[in-house]
Short mmCIF file of N, CA and C and ligand atoms in Angstrom, two decimals:
data_model
loop_
_atom_site.label_atom_id
_atom_site.label_comp_id
_atom_site.label_asym_id
_atom_site.label_seq_id
_atom_site.Cartn_x
_atom_site.Cartn_y
_atom_site.Cartn_z
N MET A 1 68.74 84.23 58.50
CA MET A 1 70.00 84.87 58.00
C MET A 1 70.93 83.36 58.09
N VAL A 2 71.43 83.42 57.11
CA VAL A 2 72.99 82.60 57.63
C VAL A 2 74.46 82.81 58.33
N ALA A 3 75.34 82.70 59.09
CA ALA A 3 76.73 83.74 59.04
C ALA A 3 77.33 82.67 58.31
N LYS A 4 78.15 83.62 57.94
CA LYS A 4 79.56 83.20 56.71
C LYS A 4 80.95 82.76 57.81
N LEU A 5 80.69 81.50 57.35
CA LEU A 5 82.54 80.73 58.08
C LEU A 5 83.49 81.75 58.36
N ASP A 6 84.07 82.58 59.44
CA ASP A 6 85.35 82.93 59.66
C ASP A 6 86.06 82.05 59.72
N GLY A 7 87.78 82.76 60.00
CA GLY A 7 88.32 82.53 61.12
C GLY A 7 89.01 80.95 61.90
N ALA A 8 88.92 80.99 62.64
CA ALA A 8 89.57 79.36 63.54
C ALA A 8 88.27 78.49 63.09
N ARG A 9 87.05 78.87 63.41
CA ARG A 9 86.18 77.97 63.13
C ARG A 9 85.67 77.14 61.60
N ARG A 10 86.38 78.48 60.89
CA ARG A 10 85.96 77.94 59.65
C ARG A 10 87.15 77.57 58.89
N ALA A 11 88.92 77.42 59.37
CA ALA A 11 90.20 76.65 59.64
C ALA A 11 90.12 75.13 59.73
N GLN A 12 89.18 75.01 60.41
CA GLN A 12 88.71 73.56 61.63
C GLN A 12 87.69 73.03 60.54
N ALA A 13 86.92 73.58 60.14
CA ALA A 13 85.43 72.94 59.93
C ALA A 13 86.76 72.55 58.16
N LEU A 14 87.08 73.12 57.76
CA LEU A 14 87.35 72.83 55.79
C LEU A 14 88.64 72.16 56.87
N GLY A 15 89.42 71.68 57.53
CA GLY A 15 90.24 70.52 58.12
C GLY A 15 89.17 69.02 58.35
N GLU A 16 88.02 69.47 58.42
CA GLU A 16 87.21 68.25 58.69
C GLU A 16 86.93 67.11 57.67
N LEU A 17 87.30 67.99 56.43
CA LEU A 17 86.44 67.63 55.01
C LEU A 17 87.42 66.93 54.43
N LYS A 18 87.37 65.79 53.38
CA LYS A 18 87.85 65.24 52.65
C LYS A 18 87.74 65.28 51.54
N GLY A 19 89.21 65.96 50.61
CA GLY A 19 89.16 66.00 48.95
C GLY A 19 88.74 67.58 49.01
N TRP A 20 88.64 67.94 50.23
CA TRP A 20 87.58 69.57 49.18
C TRP A 20 88.57 70.72 48.71
N ARG A 21 88.65 70.97 48.01
CA ARG A 21 89.50 72.73 47.74
C ARG A 21 88.42 74.15 47.74
N GLU A 22 89.05 74.88 48.64
CA GLU A 22 88.71 76.29 48.48
C GLU A 22 88.51 76.93 46.55
N VAL A 23 87.16 76.96 46.08
CA VAL A 23 87.31 78.15 44.86
C VAL A 23 87.58 79.49 44.75
N ALA A 24 89.04 79.83 43.87
CA ALA A 24 90.00 80.76 44.26
C ALA A 24 88.21 82.04 43.07
N GLY A 25 88.46 82.97 43.96
CA GLY A 25 87.73 83.91 43.27
C GLY A 25 86.50 83.82 43.62
N ARG A 26 86.02 83.12 44.58
CA ARG A 26 84.61 83.02 45.39
C ARG A 26 84.35 82.32 46.77
N ASP A 27 83.80 82.48 47.09
CA ASP A 27 84.06 81.97 48.65
C ASP A 27 82.64 80.54 48.87
N ALA A 28 83.58 79.67 47.95
CA ALA A 28 83.10 77.71 48.34
C ALA A 28 83.90 77.20 47.90
N ILE A 29 83.61 76.11 47.93
CA ILE A 29 84.41 74.72 48.09
C ILE A 29 83.77 74.15 47.12
N PHE A 30 84.96 73.18 46.63
CA PHE A 30 85.33 72.46 45.36
C PHE A 30 85.38 70.82 45.22
N LYS A 31 85.09 69.88 44.74
CA LYS A 31 85.03 68.47 44.94
C LYS A 31 84.68 67.99 44.28
N SER A 32 85.35 67.12 43.02
CA SER A 32 85.40 66.28 41.80
C SER A 32 85.00 64.86 42.73
N HIS A 33 84.44 64.27 42.21
CA HIS A 33 83.79 62.58 42.42
C HIS A 33 84.16 61.87 40.64
N LYS A 34 84.09 60.43 41.05
CA LYS A 34 84.39 59.74 40.43
C LYS A 34 83.80 58.62 40.63
N PHE A 35 83.30 57.77 39.24
CA PHE A 35 82.16 57.03 39.51
C PHE A 35 82.77 55.91 38.68
N ALA A 36 81.92 54.29 39.25
CA ALA A 36 82.51 53.70 37.81
C ALA A 36 82.07 53.44 37.21
N ASP A 37 80.58 53.94 36.93
CA ASP A 37 79.88 54.33 35.38
C ASP A 37 78.94 55.51 36.33
N PHE A 38 77.70 55.98 34.56
CA PHE A 38 77.08 56.45 35.19
C PHE A 38 76.05 55.87 35.75
N ASN A 39 75.92 54.97 36.28
CA ASN A 39 74.78 54.82 37.51
C ASN A 39 74.65 54.53 38.27
N ALA A 40 76.35 54.61 38.77
CA ALA A 40 76.82 54.74 39.87
C ALA A 40 76.97 55.90 40.48
N ALA A 41 77.25 57.37 39.11
CA ALA A 41 77.05 58.75 39.79
C ALA A 41 76.36 58.46 40.01
N PHE A 42 74.97 58.83 39.20
CA PHE A 42 73.71 58.69 39.41
C PHE A 42 72.73 58.49 40.76
N ALA A 43 72.85 57.40 40.94
CA ALA A 43 72.87 56.97 42.87
C ALA A 43 73.35 57.75 43.38
N PHE A 44 74.61 57.78 43.68
CA PHE A 44 74.87 59.56 44.78
C PHE A 44 74.74 60.59 44.73
N MET A 45 74.24 60.69 43.20
CA MET A 45 73.32 62.31 43.28
C MET A 45 72.14 62.15 44.20
N THR A 46 71.30 61.26 43.67
CA THR A 46 70.10 60.93 44.12
C THR A 46 69.83 61.25 45.40
N ARG A 47 71.21 60.44 46.11
CA ARG A 47 71.24 60.28 47.84
C ARG A 47 71.47 61.74 48.11
N VAL A 48 72.50 62.64 47.15
CA VAL A 48 72.86 63.91 47.48
C VAL A 48 71.57 64.83 47.67
N ALA A 49 71.14 64.53 46.36
CA ALA A 49 69.60 65.44 45.71
C ALA A 49 68.46 65.77 47.35
N LEU A 50 67.95 64.50 48.10
CA LEU A 50 67.54 63.75 48.30
C LEU A 50 67.64 64.93 50.21
N ALA A 51 68.77 64.75 50.40
CA ALA A 51 69.22 64.78 51.46
C ALA A 51 69.44 67.03 51.34
N ALA A 52 69.67 66.93 50.04
CA ALA A 52 70.06 68.52 50.03
C ALA A 52 68.58 69.00 50.88
N GLU A 53 67.80 68.21 49.86
CA GLU A 53 66.07 69.17 49.88
C GLU A 53 65.60 69.01 51.52
N LYS A 54 66.53 67.78 51.98
CA LYS A 54 65.18 68.14 53.47
C LYS A 54 66.37 68.66 53.98
N ALA A 55 67.19 69.17 53.52
CA ALA A 55 68.05 69.98 54.68
C ALA A 55 67.74 71.60 53.71
N ASP A 56 67.18 71.64 52.90
CA ASP A 56 66.89 72.64 52.06
C ASP A 56 68.35 73.71 51.76
N HIS A 57 69.02 72.97 51.81
CA HIS A 57 70.88 73.58 51.01
C HIS A 57 71.42 72.55 49.89
N HIS A 58 71.69 73.76 48.79
CA HIS A 58 71.50 72.94 47.22
C HIS A 58 72.92 72.87 47.00
N PRO A 59 73.39 71.96 46.07
CA PRO A 59 74.69 72.01 45.61
C PRO A 59 74.79 72.21 44.50
N GLU A 60 75.50 73.40 44.17
CA GLU A 60 75.70 73.24 42.42
C GLU A 60 77.02 72.07 41.77
N TRP A 61 76.13 71.67 40.87
CA TRP A 61 76.98 70.96 40.68
C TRP A 61 77.06 70.52 38.90
N PHE A 62 77.54 69.51 38.54
CA PHE A 62 78.01 69.27 37.40
C PHE A 62 77.77 67.58 37.21
N ASN A 63 77.42 67.00 35.90
CA ASN A 63 77.57 65.95 35.70
C ASN A 63 78.23 64.73 34.22
N VAL A 64 79.27 64.78 33.95
CA VAL A 64 78.84 64.16 32.72
C VAL A 64 79.66 62.39 32.97
N TYR A 65 78.66 61.42 32.25
CA TYR A 65 78.97 60.41 32.58
C TYR A 65 79.19 59.94 34.25
N ASN A 66 81.00 59.61 34.12
CA ASN A 66 80.59 58.95 35.84
C ASN A 66 81.40 59.96 36.52
N ARG A 67 81.17 61.38 36.03
CA ARG A 67 81.91 62.63 36.87
C ARG A 67 80.59 63.37 37.59
N VAL A 68 80.47 63.81 38.63
CA VAL A 68 80.13 64.52 39.69
C VAL A 68 81.00 65.68 39.93
N ASP A 69 81.20 66.85 39.96
CA ASP A 69 81.56 67.93 40.16
C ASP A 69 80.67 68.59 41.73
N ILE A 70 80.96 68.92 42.33
CA ILE A 70 80.21 69.61 43.41
C ILE A 70 80.77 71.08 43.68
N THR A 71 80.06 72.45 43.64
CA THR A 71 80.88 73.46 44.39
C THR A 71 79.39 73.81 45.48
N LEU A 72 80.27 73.75 46.79
CA LEU A 72 78.92 74.05 47.54
C LEU A 72 79.34 75.73 48.23
N SER A 73 78.31 76.57 48.67
CA SER A 73 78.84 78.22 49.15
C SER A 73 77.02 78.11 49.59
N THR A 74 76.75 79.55 49.84
CA THR A 74 75.17 79.87 50.85
C THR A 74 75.59 80.54 50.10
N HIS A 75 74.36 81.01 49.47
CA HIS A 75 74.06 81.99 48.10
C HIS A 75 73.10 82.91 49.72
N ASP A 76 72.40 82.27 50.76
CA ASP A 76 72.21 83.86 51.35
C ASP A 76 72.88 83.74 51.88
N ALA A 77 74.11 83.62 52.41
CA ALA A 77 74.85 83.99 52.77
C ALA A 77 75.95 85.28 52.22
N GLY A 78 76.69 85.22 50.87
CA GLY A 78 77.25 85.23 50.00
C GLY A 78 78.68 84.42 50.60
N GLY A 79 79.18 83.44 50.67
CA GLY A 79 79.81 82.56 50.86
C GLY A 79 79.15 81.21 51.75
N LEU A 80 80.75 80.92 52.34
CA LEU A 80 80.94 79.28 52.84
C LEU A 80 80.41 79.64 54.16
N SER A 81 79.34 78.43 54.68
CA SER A 81 78.58 78.38 56.27
C SER A 81 78.52 77.57 56.64
N GLU A 82 78.21 76.90 58.01
CA GLU A 82 77.70 75.44 58.36
C GLU A 82 77.33 74.44 57.20
N ARG A 83 75.99 75.15 56.81
CA ARG A 83 75.26 74.77 56.14
C ARG A 83 76.47 73.94 54.84
N ASP A 84 76.75 74.61 54.23
CA ASP A 84 78.03 73.67 52.92
C ASP A 84 78.70 72.68 53.72
N ILE A 85 78.87 73.08 55.02
CA ILE A 85 80.16 72.15 55.94
C ILE A 85 79.79 70.73 56.67
N ALA A 86 77.58 70.96 56.76
CA ALA A 86 77.34 69.96 57.18
C ALA A 86 77.15 68.89 55.88
N LEU A 87 76.63 69.76 54.26
CA LEU A 87 76.80 69.21 53.70
C LEU A 87 77.66 68.55 52.69
N ALA A 88 78.88 68.81 53.09
CA ALA A 88 80.08 68.22 52.54
C ALA A 88 80.31 66.93 53.49
N LYS A 89 80.39 67.53 54.59
CA LYS A 89 80.09 65.80 55.44
C LYS A 89 79.43 64.77 54.76
N PHE A 90 78.62 65.27 54.76
CA PHE A 90 77.15 64.48 54.45
C PHE A 90 77.56 63.18 53.18
N ILE A 91 77.82 64.66 52.19
CA ILE A 91 78.72 64.00 50.64
C ILE A 91 79.84 63.18 50.66
N ASP A 92 80.31 63.34 51.83
CA ASP A 92 82.01 62.49 52.11
C ASP A 92 81.81 61.08 53.31
N SER A 93 80.86 60.94 53.53
CA SER A 93 80.02 60.09 54.15
C SER A 93 79.55 58.76 53.59
N LEU A 94 79.18 59.31 51.69
CA LEU A 94 78.83 58.64 50.62
C LEU A 94 79.64 57.68 50.27
N ALA A 95 81.01 58.44 50.00
CA ALA A 95 82.12 57.75 49.65
C ALA A 95 82.45 56.42 49.99
N1 H2B B 1 70.50 76.57 48.55
C1 H2B B 1 71.81 76.70 49.00
N2 H2B B 1 73.29 76.23 48.59
N3 H2B B 1 72.67 78.41 49.28
C2 H2B B 1 71.34 79.15 49.92
O1 H2B B 1 71.38 80.20 50.20
C3 H2B B 1 69.89 78.15 49.62
C4 H2B B 1 69.72 76.88 49.18
N4 H2B B 1 68.47 79.34 49.98
N5 H2B B 1 68.50 76.15 48.72
C5 H2B B 1 67.66 78.16 49.79
C6 H2B B 1 67.86 76.64 49.08
C7 H2B B 1 66.80 79.20 49.89
O2 H2B B 1 66.40 79.67 48.48
C8 H2B B 1 65.08 78.63 50.74
C9 H2B B 1 64.15 80.04 49.87
O3 H2B B 1 65.19 78.32 51.73
#
């Protein structure tokens, strides 16, 4: 079982991310990504998908052409956990 992030550690972890916002009405974080074209967007998605599968922690995402919207939350924890922070940091490192 994964623990939900709370308190000071949660605030600190969110502060380390680039451009993510908390989702209203749900314990999750969201970031929209824009690329030059679909090819670049899908290359990014491929890299995220490989890392997600390796970590067994998967994004909720939506793609239209050059846009990739990503929501991260830990379903097993019913909210945000360190796994989401780790995946968000990896995603930030690709940008
Ligand atoms: N991804 C996310 N975002 N949250 C989870 O709780 C989760 C997951 N759990 N990927 C994993 C898969 C779980 O369902 C499998 C069985 O390990």
